[in-house]
Coordinates of C-alpha atoms in Angstrom, one line a residue:
F1 CA -20.2 -25.2 44.1
R2 CA -19.3 -22.6 46.8
L3 CA -15.6 -23.3 46.1
M4 CA -16.1 -22.6 42.4
I5 CA -17.8 -19.3 43.2
L6 CA -15.0 -18.3 45.6
L7 CA -12.4 -19.3 43.1
A8 CA -14.1 -17.2 40.4
V9 CA -14.2 -14.2 42.7
V10 CA -10.5 -14.5 43.5
V11 CA -9.5 -15.0 39.9
F12 CA -11.6 -12.1 38.5
S13 CA -10.8 -9.7 41.3
G14 CA -7.1 -9.9 40.4
C15 CA -7.8 -8.8 36.8
D16 CA -7.3 -5.1 35.8
R17 CA -10.8 -4.6 34.4
P18 CA -11.6 -1.2 32.9
A19 CA -13.5 1.2 35.3
D20 CA -16.7 2.6 34.0
Y21 CA -18.3 5.9 35.0
A22 CA -21.8 6.9 33.9
L23 CA -22.3 10.0 31.8
V24 CA -25.6 11.9 32.0
G25 CA -26.4 14.9 29.7
S26 CA -26.4 18.3 31.2
A27 CA -29.4 20.7 31.3
D28 CA -28.4 21.9 27.8
V29 CA -28.6 18.4 26.4
P30 CA -30.7 16.2 28.7
S31 CA -31.2 13.4 26.2
A32 CA -27.5 12.6 26.1
H33 CA -26.1 9.7 28.0
G34 CA -23.2 7.3 27.9
D35 CA -20.1 6.3 29.8
V36 CA -16.4 6.9 30.4
E37 CA -14.2 3.9 30.5
I38 CA -10.8 4.0 32.1
E39 CA -8.3 1.3 31.1
K40 CA -4.8 1.0 32.4
I41 CA -2.2 1.2 29.6
D42 CA 0.9 1.0 31.8
K43 CA 2.1 2.1 35.2
Q44 CA 1.9 5.8 34.3
Q45 CA -0.9 6.1 31.8
V46 CA -4.6 5.2 31.4
L47 CA -6.8 5.3 28.3
V48 CA -9.9 7.4 28.8
T49 CA -12.7 6.4 26.3
V50 CA -15.8 8.6 26.1
V51 CA -19.0 7.4 24.5
L52 CA -22.2 9.5 24.3
D53 CA -25.5 8.4 22.8
Q54 CA -28.7 10.4 22.0
L55 CA -26.5 13.3 21.1
P56 CA -28.1 15.9 18.9
A57 CA -26.0 17.7 16.2
P58 CA -24.2 20.6 17.9
G59 CA -26.0 23.1 15.7
R60 CA -29.3 22.0 17.2
I61 CA -28.2 23.2 20.6
E62 CA -27.1 26.6 19.2
P63 CA -26.8 27.5 15.5
D64 CA -23.1 28.4 15.6
L65 CA -21.9 25.2 17.3
V66 CA -20.5 22.5 15.0
H67 CA -18.1 20.4 17.2
Y68 CA -18.0 18.5 20.4
V69 CA -14.7 18.8 22.3
V70 CA -13.4 16.8 25.3
W71 CA -11.5 18.5 28.1
F72 CA -9.7 17.2 31.2
V73 CA -9.7 19.4 34.2
A74 CA -7.2 18.4 36.9
V75 CA -7.8 19.5 40.5
G76 CA -6.9 23.1 40.8
E77 CA -5.9 23.5 37.2
E78 CA -7.3 25.1 34.0
P79 CA -9.2 22.8 31.5
V80 CA -6.9 21.2 28.9
R81 CA -8.4 20.3 25.5
Q82 CA -7.9 16.7 24.6
G83 CA -9.5 16.7 21.2
E84 CA -12.7 16.4 19.3
L85 CA -15.4 13.9 19.9
E86 CA -16.0 11.9 16.7
Y87 CA -19.7 12.5 16.0
D88 CA -21.8 10.2 13.9
T89 CA -24.9 12.0 12.6
E90 CA -26.8 8.8 11.7
T91 CA -26.5 7.1 15.1
R92 CA -26.4 10.5 17.0
S93 CA -23.4 9.2 19.0
G94 CA -20.0 10.4 19.8
R95 CA -16.8 8.6 20.7
A96 CA -13.2 9.5 21.6
S97 CA -10.2 8.0 23.4
F98 CA -7.3 9.8 25.0
P99 CA -4.3 8.6 27.0
T100 CA -3.5 10.5 30.2
T101 CA -1.3 10.3 33.3
L102 CA -4.0 12.0 35.3
R103 CA -5.7 9.9 38.0
E104 CA -8.1 12.5 39.5
F105 CA -9.8 14.9 37.1
E106 CA -13.1 16.1 35.7
M107 CA -13.8 14.9 32.1
R108 CA -16.0 17.5 30.3
V109 CA -17.6 17.5 26.8
T110 CA -18.6 20.9 25.4
A111 CA -20.2 22.1 22.2
E112 CA -17.9 24.4 20.3
S113 CA -17.9 26.6 17.2
T114 CA -14.3 25.4 16.4
P115 CA -12.5 22.1 16.8
E116 CA -9.6 23.7 18.6
P117 CA -10.9 26.3 21.1
T118 CA -8.5 27.7 23.7
A119 CA -11.0 27.5 26.5
P120 CA -14.2 25.5 27.0
N121 CA -17.6 27.0 25.9
Y122 CA -20.3 27.5 28.4
V123 CA -22.4 24.8 26.7
V124 CA -21.4 21.7 28.7
V125 CA -22.9 18.6 27.2
A126 CA -21.8 16.1 29.9
S127 CA -19.2 15.9 32.6
Q128 CA -18.0 13.3 35.1
Q129 CA -15.5 13.3 38.0
I130 CA -12.9 10.6 37.5
Q131 CA -10.8 9.2 40.4
E132 CA -8.6 6.2 39.8
N133 CA -5.9 4.6 42.0

């Protein structure tokens, strides 16, 4: 039995399983929660998948906000817009996936008045530091 457990640990530890990071809502949206999954695509790129639940419609945070936007902020760099979070009003959830070559960065979700802002709004919904090998 111990040999089976040891064999299972060796076999599964060699697999490239996705890394998960917890997401907790900010003070602006404390009900939001979810996770960020990092999955290797190839030697250079990873796929970053963001999922948020218990997410109110952006207009409930502030009336002029209508979009959720995902940003990656590399160490010492300005935020770079990745794209819009796909928001489902019925389930109050949002989801998006983006490939990147970054291995150490902050993933940030903001509420915005436009889907293509040039800089992130001050209304941060959730953020997480990502560090992958």
